[in-house]
CSV table of C-alpha atoms and ligand atoms in Angstrom, one decimal:
chain,number,residue,atom,x,y,z
B,1,UNK,CA,-85.6,-49.9,-68.5
B,2,UNK,CA,-83.7,-48.4,-65.5
B,3,UNK,CA,-83.2,-50.4,-62.3
B,4,UNK,CA,-85.2,-47.9,-60.3
B,5,UNK,CA,-88.5,-47.6,-62.2
B,6,UNK,CA,-91.0,-48.4,-59.3
B,7,UNK,CA,-91.4,-45.0,-57.9
B,8,UNK,CA,-91.8,-43.3,-61.3
B,9,UNK,CA,-95.0,-42.7,-63.3
B,10,UNK,CA,-93.4,-41.1,-66.4
B,11,UNK,CA,-90.5,-42.3,-68.5
B,12,UNK,CA,-87.3,-40.4,-68.5
B,13,UNK,CA,-86.9,-37.6,-71.1
B,14,UNK,CA,-84.6,-38.9,-73.8
B,15,UNK,CA,-82.3,-35.9,-73.6
B,16,UNK,CA,-82.1,-36.3,-69.8
B,17,UNK,CA,-81.4,-40.0,-70.2
B,18,UNK,CA,-78.5,-39.3,-72.4
B,19,UNK,CA,-77.3,-36.5,-70.2
B,20,UNK,CA,-77.6,-38.6,-67.0
B,21,UNK,CA,-75.9,-41.8,-68.4
B,22,UNK,CA,-72.3,-42.4,-67.6
B,23,UNK,CA,-71.9,-45.7,-69.5
B,24,UNK,CA,-69.9,-44.1,-72.3
B,25,UNK,CA,-67.2,-43.2,-69.7
B,26,UNK,CA,-67.5,-45.9,-67.0
B,27,UNK,CA,-67.8,-48.9,-69.3
B,28,UNK,CA,-64.0,-49.3,-68.9
B,29,UNK,CA,-64.7,-50.4,-65.3
B,30,UNK,CA,-66.3,-53.6,-66.5
B,31,UNK,CA,-63.5,-55.9,-65.2
B,32,UNK,CA,-63.7,-54.3,-61.8
B,33,UNK,CA,-67.5,-54.3,-61.6
B,34,UNK,CA,-67.4,-58.1,-62.4
B,35,UNK,CA,-64.7,-58.6,-59.8
B,36,UNK,CA,-66.5,-56.7,-57.0
B,37,UNK,CA,-69.8,-58.4,-57.9
B,38,UNK,CA,-68.3,-61.8,-57.6
B,39,UNK,CA,-66.9,-61.0,-54.3
B,40,UNK,CA,-70.2,-59.6,-53.2
B,41,UNK,CA,-72.0,-62.8,-54.3
B,42,UNK,CA,-69.6,-64.8,-52.1
B,43,UNK,CA,-70.2,-62.7,-49.1
B,44,UNK,CA,-74.0,-62.9,-49.7
B,45,UNK,CA,-73.6,-66.7,-49.6
B,46,UNK,CA,-71.5,-66.6,-46.5
B,47,UNK,CA,-74.2,-64.5,-44.8
B,48,UNK,CA,-76.9,-66.9,-45.8
B,49,UNK,CA,-78.6,-64.3,-47.9
B,50,UNK,CA,-78.4,-66.5,-51.0
B,51,UNK,CA,-78.0,-70.2,-51.5
B,52,UNK,CA,-74.9,-72.0,-52.7
B,53,UNK,CA,-76.3,-72.9,-56.1
B,54,UNK,CA,-77.4,-69.3,-56.6
B,55,UNK,CA,-74.0,-68.0,-55.8
B,56,UNK,CA,-72.5,-70.5,-58.3
B,57,UNK,CA,-74.8,-69.4,-61.0
B,58,UNK,CA,-74.1,-65.7,-60.2
B,59,UNK,CA,-70.4,-66.2,-60.3
B,60,UNK,CA,-70.4,-68.3,-63.5
B,61,UNK,CA,-72.7,-65.9,-65.3
B,62,UNK,CA,-70.6,-62.9,-64.2
B,63,UNK,CA,-67.5,-64.6,-65.5
B,64,UNK,CA,-69.4,-65.5,-68.7
B,65,UNK,CA,-70.5,-61.9,-69.2
B,66,UNK,CA,-66.9,-60.7,-68.8
B,67,UNK,CA,-65.5,-63.3,-71.2
B,68,UNK,CA,-68.1,-62.4,-73.8
B,69,UNK,CA,-67.2,-58.7,-73.7
B,70,UNK,CA,-63.5,-58.8,-72.8
B,71,UNK,CA,-62.2,-58.7,-76.3
B,72,UNK,CA,-64.4,-55.8,-77.3
B,73,UNK,CA,-65.7,-53.9,-74.3
B,74,UNK,CA,-66.9,-51.1,-76.6
B,75,UNK,CA,-69.8,-53.4,-77.5
B,76,UNK,CA,-71.2,-52.3,-74.1
B,77,UNK,CA,-71.8,-48.9,-75.6
B,78,UNK,CA,-74.6,-50.3,-77.8
B,79,UNK,CA,-76.7,-50.5,-74.7
B,80,UNK,CA,-78.7,-47.6,-73.3
B,81,UNK,CA,-78.0,-48.6,-69.7
B,82,UNK,CA,-77.4,-45.8,-67.2
B,83,UNK,CA,-73.9,-47.0,-66.1
B,84,UNK,CA,-71.7,-50.0,-66.0
B,85,UNK,CA,-73.2,-51.2,-62.8
B,86,UNK,CA,-76.7,-51.2,-64.2
B,87,UNK,CA,-75.4,-52.8,-67.4
B,88,UNK,CA,-73.9,-55.8,-65.6
B,89,UNK,CA,-77.0,-56.2,-63.4
B,90,UNK,CA,-79.4,-56.1,-66.3
B,91,UNK,CA,-77.3,-58.6,-68.2
B,92,UNK,CA,-77.3,-60.9,-65.2
B,93,UNK,CA,-81.1,-60.6,-64.8
B,94,UNK,CA,-81.6,-61.2,-68.5
B,95,UNK,CA,-79.5,-64.4,-68.4
B,96,UNK,CA,-80.5,-65.7,-64.9
B,97,UNK,CA,-83.9,-64.2,-64.2
B,98,UNK,CA,-84.9,-64.1,-60.5
B,99,UNK,CA,-81.4,-65.2,-59.2
B,100,UNK,CA,-79.9,-62.3,-61.0
B,101,UNK,CA,-82.2,-60.0,-59.1
B,102,UNK,CA,-80.7,-61.1,-55.8
B,103,UNK,CA,-77.2,-59.8,-56.3
B,104,UNK,CA,-77.8,-56.2,-55.4
B,105,UNK,CA,-79.1,-57.1,-51.9
B,106,UNK,CA,-77.5,-54.9,-49.3
B,107,UNK,CA,-75.4,-53.1,-51.9
B,108,UNK,CA,-75.7,-49.6,-53.4
B,109,UNK,CA,-74.2,-48.2,-56.5
B,110,UNK,CA,-72.7,-45.6,-54.2
B,111,UNK,CA,-70.4,-48.1,-52.5
B,112,UNK,CA,-70.1,-50.1,-55.7
B,113,UNK,CA,-68.8,-47.3,-57.9
B,114,UNK,CA,-66.1,-46.2,-55.5
B,115,UNK,CA,-65.1,-49.8,-55.0
B,116,UNK,CA,-64.8,-50.4,-58.7
B,117,UNK,CA,-62.9,-47.1,-59.2
B,118,UNK,CA,-60.4,-48.0,-56.4
B,119,UNK,CA,-59.8,-51.4,-58.0
B,120,UNK,CA,-59.2,-49.7,-61.4
B,121,UNK,CA,-56.9,-47.1,-59.8
B,122,UNK,CA,-54.8,-49.8,-58.1
B,123,UNK,CA,-54.2,-51.4,-61.4
B,124,UNK,CA,-53.5,-48.2,-63.1
B,125,UNK,CA,-50.9,-47.2,-60.4
B,126,UNK,CA,-49.0,-50.4,-61.2
B,127,UNK,CA,-49.0,-49.6,-64.9
B,128,UNK,CA,-47.8,-46.0,-64.2
B,129,UNK,CA,-45.0,-47.4,-62.0
B,130,UNK,CA,-43.8,-49.6,-64.7
B,131,UNK,CA,-43.7,-46.7,-67.1
B,132,UNK,CA,-41.8,-44.6,-64.6
B,133,UNK,CA,-39.3,-47.4,-64.2
B,134,UNK,CA,-38.8,-47.7,-68.0
B,135,UNK,CA,-38.1,-44.0,-68.2
B,136,UNK,CA,-35.6,-44.3,-65.3
B,137,UNK,CA,-33.9,-47.1,-67.2
B,138,UNK,CA,-33.5,-45.0,-70.3
B,139,UNK,CA,-32.1,-42.1,-68.2
B,140,UNK,CA,-29.6,-44.3,-66.6
B,141,UNK,CA,-28.6,-45.9,-69.9
B,142,UNK,CA,-28.1,-42.4,-71.4
B,143,UNK,CA,-26.1,-41.2,-68.4
B,144,UNK,CA,-23.8,-44.2,-68.6
B,145,UNK,CA,-23.2,-43.5,-72.3
B,146,UNK,CA,-22.4,-39.8,-71.6
B,147,UNK,CA,-20.1,-40.0,-68.6
B,148,UNK,CA,-17.5,-38.0,-70.5
B,149,UNK,CA,-19.8,-35.6,-72.2
B,150,UNK,CA,-19.1,-32.1,-70.9
B,151,UNK,CA,-22.2,-30.0,-71.0
B,152,UNK,CA,-23.0,-26.4,-70.1
B,153,UNK,CA,-25.2,-26.2,-67.0
B,154,UNK,CA,-27.6,-23.2,-66.8
B,155,UNK,CA,-29.2,-20.9,-64.3
B,156,UNK,CA,-31.5,-18.1,-65.4
B,157,UNK,CA,-31.0,-19.7,-68.9
B,158,UNK,CA,-27.5,-18.3,-68.8
B,159,UNK,CA,-24.5,-20.6,-68.9
B,160,UNK,CA,-23.5,-21.1,-65.3
B,161,UNK,CA,-21.1,-24.0,-64.6
B,162,UNK,CA,-20.0,-27.0,-66.6
B,163,UNK,CA,-21.7,-30.4,-65.8
B,164,UNK,CA,-21.5,-33.8,-67.3
B,165,UNK,CA,-24.5,-34.6,-69.5
B,166,UNK,CA,-25.2,-37.7,-67.2
B,167,UNK,CA,-25.8,-35.2,-64.4
B,168,UNK,CA,-28.7,-33.8,-66.3
B,169,UNK,CA,-30.1,-37.3,-67.0
B,170,UNK,CA,-29.8,-38.2,-63.3
B,171,UNK,CA,-31.5,-35.1,-62.2
B,172,UNK,CA,-34.6,-36.3,-64.0
B,173,UNK,CA,-34.1,-39.8,-62.6
B,174,UNK,CA,-34.5,-38.3,-59.1
B,175,UNK,CA,-37.7,-36.4,-60.0
B,176,UNK,CA,-39.2,-39.6,-61.4
B,177,UNK,CA,-38.2,-41.4,-58.3
B,178,UNK,CA,-40.2,-39.0,-56.2
B,179,UNK,CA,-43.2,-39.5,-58.6
B,180,UNK,CA,-42.7,-43.2,-58.1
B,181,UNK,CA,-42.7,-42.9,-54.3
B,182,UNK,CA,-45.7,-40.7,-54.3
B,183,UNK,CA,-47.6,-43.4,-56.2
B,184,UNK,CA,-46.5,-45.9,-53.6
B,185,UNK,CA,-47.8,-43.7,-50.8
B,186,UNK,CA,-51.1,-43.1,-52.6
B,187,UNK,CA,-51.5,-46.8,-53.3
B,188,UNK,CA,-51.7,-47.4,-49.5
B,189,UNK,CA,-54.7,-45.1,-49.2
B,190,UNK,CA,-56.4,-46.4,-52.3
B,191,UNK,CA,-56.0,-50.0,-51.1
B,192,UNK,CA,-59.0,-49.7,-48.7
B,193,UNK,CA,-62.4,-51.3,-49.4
B,194,UNK,CA,-65.5,-49.2,-49.2
B,195,UNK,CA,-67.8,-52.0,-50.1
B,196,UNK,CA,-70.5,-52.7,-47.5
B,197,UNK,CA,-71.0,-49.1,-46.8
B,198,UNK,CA,-74.3,-49.2,-48.7
B,199,UNK,CA,-75.8,-46.0,-50.0
B,200,UNK,CA,-74.4,-44.0,-47.1
B,201,UNK,CA,-75.3,-45.5,-43.7
B,202,UNK,CA,-73.9,-49.0,-44.0
B,203,UNK,CA,-75.8,-52.2,-44.8
B,204,UNK,CA,-78.5,-53.9,-42.7
B,205,UNK,CA,-77.2,-57.3,-43.6
B,206,UNK,CA,-74.6,-59.0,-41.4
B,207,UNK,CA,-71.6,-59.2,-43.7
B,208,UNK,CA,-68.0,-59.7,-43.0
B,209,UNK,CA,-66.5,-56.6,-44.6
B,210,UNK,CA,-62.9,-57.7,-43.9
B,211,UNK,CA,-63.3,-60.9,-45.7
B,212,UNK,CA,-65.1,-59.1,-48.6
B,213,UNK,CA,-62.2,-56.7,-48.8
B,214,UNK,CA,-59.6,-59.5,-48.9
B,215,UNK,CA,-61.7,-61.3,-51.6
B,216,UNK,CA,-61.1,-58.2,-53.8
B,217,UNK,CA,-57.4,-57.9,-52.8
B,218,UNK,CA,-57.8,-54.8,-50.6
B,219,UNK,CA,-55.6,-54.5,-47.6
B,220,UNK,CA,-58.1,-52.8,-45.3
B,221,UNK,CA,-61.7,-51.8,-44.9
B,222,UNK,CA,-62.9,-48.2,-44.6
B,223,UNK,CA,-64.1,-47.0,-41.2
B,224,UNK,CA,-67.1,-44.8,-41.8
B,225,UNK,CA,-69.8,-45.5,-44.4
B,226,UNK,CA,-70.7,-41.8,-44.9
B,227,UNK,CA,-67.1,-41.0,-45.6
B,228,UNK,CA,-66.6,-44.1,-47.7
B,229,UNK,CA,-69.2,-43.2,-50.4
B,230,UNK,CA,-68.3,-39.5,-50.4
B,231,UNK,CA,-64.5,-39.8,-50.5
B,232,UNK,CA,-62.8,-39.0,-53.7
B,233,UNK,CA,-59.5,-37.9,-52.0
B,234,UNK,CA,-57.7,-40.6,-53.9
B,235,UNK,CA,-58.8,-39.1,-57.2
B,236,UNK,CA,-57.5,-35.7,-56.1
B,237,UNK,CA,-54.3,-37.3,-54.8
B,238,UNK,CA,-53.7,-39.2,-58.0
B,239,UNK,CA,-54.3,-36.2,-60.2
B,240,UNK,CA,-51.9,-34.2,-58.0
B,241,UNK,CA,-49.3,-36.8,-58.5
B,242,UNK,CA,-50.0,-36.9,-62.2
B,243,UNK,CA,-49.7,-33.1,-62.3
B,244,UNK,CA,-46.4,-33.1,-60.6
B,245,UNK,CA,-45.2,-36.0,-62.8
B,246,UNK,CA,-46.3,-34.0,-65.9
B,247,UNK,CA,-44.6,-30.9,-64.6
B,248,UNK,CA,-41.4,-32.9,-64.5
B,249,UNK,CA,-42.0,-34.1,-68.0
B,250,UNK,CA,-42.7,-30.7,-69.3
B,251,UNK,CA,-39.4,-29.3,-67.8
B,252,UNK,CA,-37.6,-32.3,-69.3
B,253,UNK,CA,-39.3,-31.4,-72.7
B,254,UNK,CA,-38.5,-27.8,-72.4
B,255,UNK,CA,-34.8,-28.5,-71.6
B,256,UNK,CA,-34.5,-30.8,-74.6
B,257,UNK,CA,-36.4,-28.4,-76.9
B,258,UNK,CA,-33.9,-25.7,-75.9
B,259,UNK,CA,-30.9,-28.0,-76.3
B,260,UNK,CA,-32.2,-29.0,-79.7
B,261,UNK,CA,-32.7,-25.4,-80.9
B,262,UNK,CA,-30.6,-24.1,-83.8
B,263,UNK,CA,-29.1,-21.6,-81.3
B,264,UNK,CA,-27.8,-24.4,-79.0
B,265,UNK,CA,-27.5,-27.4,-81.2
B,266,UNK,CA,-26.3,-29.4,-78.2
B,267,UNK,CA,-28.5,-32.4,-79.1
B,268,UNK,CA,-30.2,-33.9,-82.1
B,269,UNK,CA,-33.6,-35.4,-81.9
B,270,UNK,CA,-34.3,-38.5,-84.0
B,271,UNK,CA,-36.3,-38.1,-87.2
B,272,UNK,CA,-38.7,-40.6,-85.6
B,273,UNK,CA,-40.0,-38.1,-83.1
B,274,UNK,CA,-39.9,-34.8,-85.0
B,275,UNK,CA,-41.9,-33.5,-87.9
B,276,UNK,CA,-41.4,-31.1,-90.8
B,277,UNK,CA,-43.1,-27.9,-91.8
B,278,UNK,CA,-45.6,-27.9,-94.7
B,279,UNK,CA,-44.0,-24.7,-96.0
B,280,UNK,CA,-40.4,-24.4,-94.7
B,281,UNK,CA,-38.3,-27.3,-96.0
B,282,UNK,CA,-35.4,-26.8,-93.6
B,283,UNK,CA,-37.6,-27.4,-90.5
B,284,UNK,CA,-37.4,-30.3,-88.1
B,285,UNK,CA,-39.7,-29.6,-85.3
B,286,UNK,CA,-39.6,-31.2,-81.8
B,287,UNK,CA,-43.3,-32.1,-81.9
B,288,UNK,CA,-43.2,-35.0,-79.4
B,289,UNK,CA,-41.7,-32.8,-76.7
B,290,UNK,CA,-43.9,-29.8,-77.5
B,291,UNK,CA,-46.9,-32.1,-77.1
B,292,UNK,CA,-45.8,-33.4,-73.8
B,293,UNK,CA,-45.3,-29.8,-72.7
B,294,UNK,CA,-48.7,-28.9,-74.0
B,295,UNK,CA,-50.6,-31.9,-72.6
B,296,UNK,CA,-49.4,-30.9,-69.1
B,297,UNK,CA,-52.0,-28.2,-69.1
B,298,UNK,CA,-54.7,-30.8,-69.7
B,299,UNK,CA,-53.6,-32.8,-66.7
B,300,UNK,CA,-53.4,-29.7,-64.5
B,301,UNK,CA,-56.9,-28.9,-65.7
B,302,UNK,CA,-58.2,-32.3,-64.5
B,303,UNK,CA,-56.8,-31.7,-61.0
B,304,UNK,CA,-58.5,-28.3,-60.8
B,305,UNK,CA,-61.6,-29.9,-62.2
B,306,UNK,CA,-61.9,-32.5,-59.4
B,307,UNK,CA,-61.0,-29.9,-56.7
B,308,UNK,CA,-63.7,-27.6,-57.9
B,309,UNK,CA,-66.2,-30.5,-58.3
B,310,UNK,CA,-65.7,-31.6,-54.7
B,311,UNK,CA,-65.5,-28.1,-53.1
B,312,UNK,CA,-68.5,-27.6,-50.8
B,313,UNK,CA,-70.2,-30.8,-52.0
B,314,UNK,CA,-72.4,-32.0,-49.1
B,315,UNK,CA,-72.2,-35.5,-47.8
B,316,UNK,CA,-72.8,-38.1,-49.0
B,317,UNK,CA,-73.0,-39.2,-52.7
B,318,UNK,CA,-74.1,-36.5,-55.2
B,319,UNK,CA,-74.4,-37.0,-58.9
B,320,UNK,CA,-71.8,-34.4,-59.4
B,321,UNK,CA,-69.3,-37.1,-58.4
B,322,UNK,CA,-70.1,-39.0,-61.6
B,323,UNK,CA,-68.0,-36.4,-63.3
B,324,UNK,CA,-64.9,-37.6,-61.5
B,325,UNK,CA,-64.0,-40.4,-63.9
B,326,UNK,CA,-63.7,-38.8,-67.3
B,327,UNK,CA,-60.9,-36.5,-66.2
B,328,UNK,CA,-59.2,-39.1,-64.1
B,329,UNK,CA,-59.1,-41.6,-67.0
B,330,UNK,CA,-58.0,-39.0,-69.5
B,331,UNK,CA,-55.3,-37.5,-67.3
B,332,UNK,CA,-53.8,-40.8,-66.3
B,333,UNK,CA,-53.8,-42.0,-69.9
B,334,UNK,CA,-52.1,-38.8,-70.9
B,335,UNK,CA,-49.4,-39.2,-68.2
B,336,UNK,CA,-48.8,-42.8,-69.2
B,337,UNK,CA,-48.5,-41.9,-72.9
B,338,UNK,CA,-46.2,-39.0,-72.1
B,339,UNK,CA,-43.9,-41.2,-70.1
B,340,UNK,CA,-43.7,-43.6,-72.9
B,341,UNK,CA,-43.1,-40.8,-75.4
B,342,UNK,CA,-40.3,-39.4,-73.3
B,343,UNK,CA,-38.6,-42.8,-73.3
B,344,UNK,CA,-38.8,-43.0,-77.0
B,345,UNK,CA,-37.4,-39.5,-77.4
B,346,UNK,CA,-34.4,-40.5,-75.2
B,347,UNK,CA,-33.7,-43.7,-77.2
B,348,UNK,CA,-33.0,-41.7,-80.4
B,349,UNK,CA,-31.2,-38.8,-78.8
B,350,UNK,CA,-27.8,-37.8,-80.1
B,351,UNK,CA,-25.4,-35.5,-78.2
B,352,UNK,CA,-23.2,-33.1,-80.2
B,353,UNK,CA,-20.3,-33.6,-77.8
B,354,UNK,CA,-17.9,-31.1,-79.3
B,355,UNK,CA,-20.5,-28.4,-79.6
B,356,UNK,CA,-21.5,-28.8,-76.0
B,357,UNK,CA,-17.9,-28.6,-74.8
B,358,UNK,CA,-17.1,-25.6,-77.0
B,359,UNK,CA,-20.2,-23.8,-75.8
B,360,UNK,CA,-19.4,-24.5,-72.1
B,361,UNK,CA,-15.9,-23.0,-72.7
B,362,UNK,CA,-17.2,-19.9,-74.6
B,363,UNK,CA,-19.9,-19.5,-72.0
B,364,UNK,CA,-17.2,-18.9,-69.3
B,365,UNK,CA,-18.7,-21.6,-67.1
B,366,UNK,CA,-15.3,-22.0,-65.5
B,367,UNK,CA,-15.1,-18.4,-64.1
B,368,UNK,CA,-16.0,-19.6,-60.6
B,369,UNK,CA,-13.0,-21.9,-60.9
B,370,UNK,CA,-10.9,-19.0,-61.9
B,371,UNK,CA,-12.0,-17.1,-58.8
B,372,UNK,CA,-11.3,-20.2,-56.7
B,373,UNK,CA,-7.8,-20.4,-58.2
B,374,UNK,CA,-7.0,-16.9,-57.0
B,375,UNK,CA,-8.3,-17.8,-53.6
B,376,UNK,CA,-5.9,-20.7,-53.5
B,377,UNK,CA,-3.1,-18.2,-54.5
B,378,UNK,CA,-4.0,-16.0,-51.5
B,379,UNK,CA,-6.7,-13.6,-52.6
B,380,UNK,CA,-10.0,-13.2,-50.7
B,381,UNK,CA,-13.0,-14.7,-52.5
B,382,UNK,CA,-14.8,-11.4,-52.8
B,383,UNK,CA,-11.8,-9.8,-54.5
B,384,UNK,CA,-11.2,-12.8,-56.7
B,385,UNK,CA,-14.8,-12.9,-57.7
B,386,UNK,CA,-14.6,-9.2,-58.8
B,387,UNK,CA,-11.3,-9.7,-60.6
B,388,UNK,CA,-12.6,-12.8,-62.4
B,389,UNK,CA,-15.6,-10.8,-63.6
B,390,UNK,CA,-13.2,-8.2,-65.0
B,391,UNK,CA,-11.2,-11.0,-66.8
B,392,UNK,CA,-14.4,-12.4,-68.3
B,393,UNK,CA,-15.3,-8.9,-69.6
B,394,UNK,CA,-11.8,-8.6,-71.1
B,395,UNK,CA,-12.0,-12.1,-72.7
B,396,UNK,CA,-15.4,-11.3,-74.1
B,397,UNK,CA,-13.9,-8.2,-75.8
B,398,UNK,CA,-11.2,-10.3,-77.3
B,399,UNK,CA,-13.7,-13.0,-78.3
B,400,UNK,CA,-11.6,-15.6,-76.4
B,401,UNK,CA,-12.5,-18.2,-73.8
B,402,UNK,CA,-10.7,-18.0,-70.5
B,403,UNK,CA,-8.2,-20.8,-71.4
B,404,UNK,CA,-7.4,-18.9,-74.6
B,405,UNK,CA,-5.9,-16.0,-72.7
B,406,UNK,CA,-2.1,-15.9,-72.5
B,407,UNK,CA,-0.3,-15.8,-69.2
B,408,UNK,CA,0.8,-12.2,-69.8
B,409,UNK,CA,-2.8,-11.3,-70.3
B,410,UNK,CA,-3.7,-12.9,-67.0
B,411,UNK,CA,-0.8,-11.2,-65.3
B,412,UNK,CA,-2.1,-7.8,-66.4
B,413,UNK,CA,-4.9,-8.5,-63.8
B,414,UNK,CA,-2.8,-10.0,-61.0
B,415,UNK,CA,0.7,-11.1,-60.3
B,416,UNK,CA,-0.7,-14.1,-58.5
B,417,UNK,CA,-1.3,-15.9,-61.9
B,418,UNK,CA,1.0,-18.7,-62.8
B,419,UNK,CA,1.2,-21.3,-65.5
B,420,UNK,CA,-0.8,-23.7,-63.3
B,421,UNK,CA,-3.9,-21.5,-63.9
B,422,UNK,CA,-4.6,-23.4,-67.2
B,423,UNK,CA,-5.0,-26.7,-65.4
B,424,UNK,CA,-7.3,-25.1,-62.8
B,425,UNK,CA,-9.7,-23.7,-65.4
B,426,UNK,CA,-9.6,-26.7,-67.7
B,427,UNK,CA,-13.3,-27.8,-67.9
B,428,UNK,CA,-12.5,-31.4,-67.1
B,429,UNK,CA,-10.6,-30.3,-64.0
B,430,UNK,CA,-13.5,-28.1,-63.0
B,431,UNK,CA,-15.9,-31.0,-63.2
B,432,UNK,CA,-13.6,-33.4,-61.3
B,433,UNK,CA,-13.5,-30.9,-58.4
B,434,UNK,CA,-17.3,-31.3,-57.8
B,435,UNK,CA,-16.8,-34.2,-55.4
B,436,UNK,CA,-19.5,-33.3,-52.9
B,437,UNK,CA,-22.2,-36.0,-52.8
B,438,UNK,CA,-24.6,-35.5,-55.7
B,439,UNK,CA,-22.0,-33.3,-57.5
B,440,UNK,CA,-21.0,-33.6,-61.1
B,441,UNK,CA,-17.5,-35.1,-60.8
B,442,UNK,CA,-17.1,-38.4,-62.6
B,443,UNK,CA,-16.6,-40.2,-59.2
B,444,UNK,CA,-19.9,-38.9,-57.9
B,445,UNK,CA,-21.7,-39.6,-61.2
B,446,UNK,CA,-20.5,-43.2,-61.1
B,447,UNK,CA,-21.7,-43.5,-57.6
B,448,UNK,CA,-25.1,-42.0,-58.6
B,449,UNK,CA,-25.4,-44.4,-61.5
B,450,UNK,CA,-24.7,-47.2,-59.1
B,451,UNK,CA,-27.3,-45.9,-56.6
B,452,UNK,CA,-29.9,-45.4,-59.4
B,453,UNK,CA,-29.5,-48.9,-60.7
B,454,UNK,CA,-30.0,-50.3,-57.2
B,455,UNK,CA,-33.1,-48.1,-56.9
B,456,UNK,CA,-34.5,-49.4,-60.1
B,457,UNK,CA,-34.2,-53.0,-58.8
B,458,UNK,CA,-35.9,-51.9,-55.7
B,459,UNK,CA,-38.7,-50.2,-57.6
B,460,UNK,CA,-39.2,-53.3,-59.7
B,461,UNK,CA,-39.7,-55.4,-56.6
B,462,UNK,CA,-42.2,-53.0,-54.9
U,501,LIG,N1,-72.8,-43.8,-62.3
U,501,LIG,C1,-72.7,-43.2,-61.0
U,501,LIG,C2,-71.3,-42.6,-60.8
U,501,LIG,O1,-70.4,-42.9,-61.6
U,501,LIG,C3,-72.9,-44.2,-59.9
U,501,LIG,C4,-74.3,-44.3,-59.6
U,501,LIG,C5,-74.7,-43.8,-58.3
U,501,LIG,N2,-76.1,-43.4,-58.6
U,501,LIG,C6,-77.0,-43.0,-57.7
U,501,LIG,N3,-78.1,-42.6,-58.2
U,501,LIG,N4,-76.7,-42.9,-56.5
U,501,LIG,O2,-71.0,-41.9,-59.9
């Protein structure tokens, strides 16, 4: 039996009932529905709407219902209740009879559902933050281990300038830090209680909404009841953050897939996160990373889904909004598992240090430094840039790296060349010169590692 049978003469069509029910999705809000219901019972008592013994019984029974189901919330799915709110209320009435029927006084499922969802989101944000921190820790750990690993840096997927592998790790650290700070910002807007907004126009009972909010751990109360029950901005916001976060993880994955390719062979992924081919025995495929890259599309889809769902939706609550949860739950679950997968991938990652260094040399990543050398010898940068290009062309034809060219070969291009050119174009020297803040010199990397560690400690405490 639905909670709203009075006005109806006919029973719901079975197909409609199944179509309309959201229990299979929102049953995971059980903890939050119990939490907000207990808070509501307390406020009903405070407002003299129910008696003390009634509140006690409501609270005890709500706790009992939760304890009974906590270990296996899937048991809820055996019921044909419309949603989790109806399920809890029906249970309460089944156990307590008339007292159970009092809990919904002054409350609507419209303010209840968004209250529960906000409570759930708050908890989820904290889990996501923990996962972000764990990935940051792995990146810092890897960057500390690779402080000497020379690596080819790319632009346009062409070797550009040498970097230290740690620099790559710390680049992703920064992206994840921004995801972290976006979650913190979003949390502030989620941390607002809509309960007491009723169906749309507020509640006719004199209740202390501030106290109610604090009972549930919210920092503030919402200002407008019409907005409160219609607002799903926080779902949009969270899915945007998740989409940005997944975009970062997919770039991370793509980088590693490329570095791991037979052509690059810069890194080796652990057997634990790769799989073989059913036909080709030599294959070791980067499945974990490909899946992260692939799952990104699913998260973007969820963002688009909620945006389209809300577009042009009139105020206040409409049943369309019931469709907000499936995608939110799936997308955040996906993001969380991809963060965890990325961390596992990093923990087994091996860098082929020699291959990386050789490749950076053969990729002429030090040609900017060759041009800079000529500038120091007195040539203008535009001319030295042109001349270095010519030297690269020549070195390519000889199948040599720049440092493999002899001094007479250099001198054929300019008399300004001296023995000291070799020190200038030595990759290590090229790296050490990048001393600008955030650059790839060892000094700057060490500073960045220090900053990152401090940031992690700060993140842990927020
Ligand atoms: N199950 C609904 C949802 O998830 C909440 C119920 C609101 N129902 C209503 N008829 N106003 O959005």
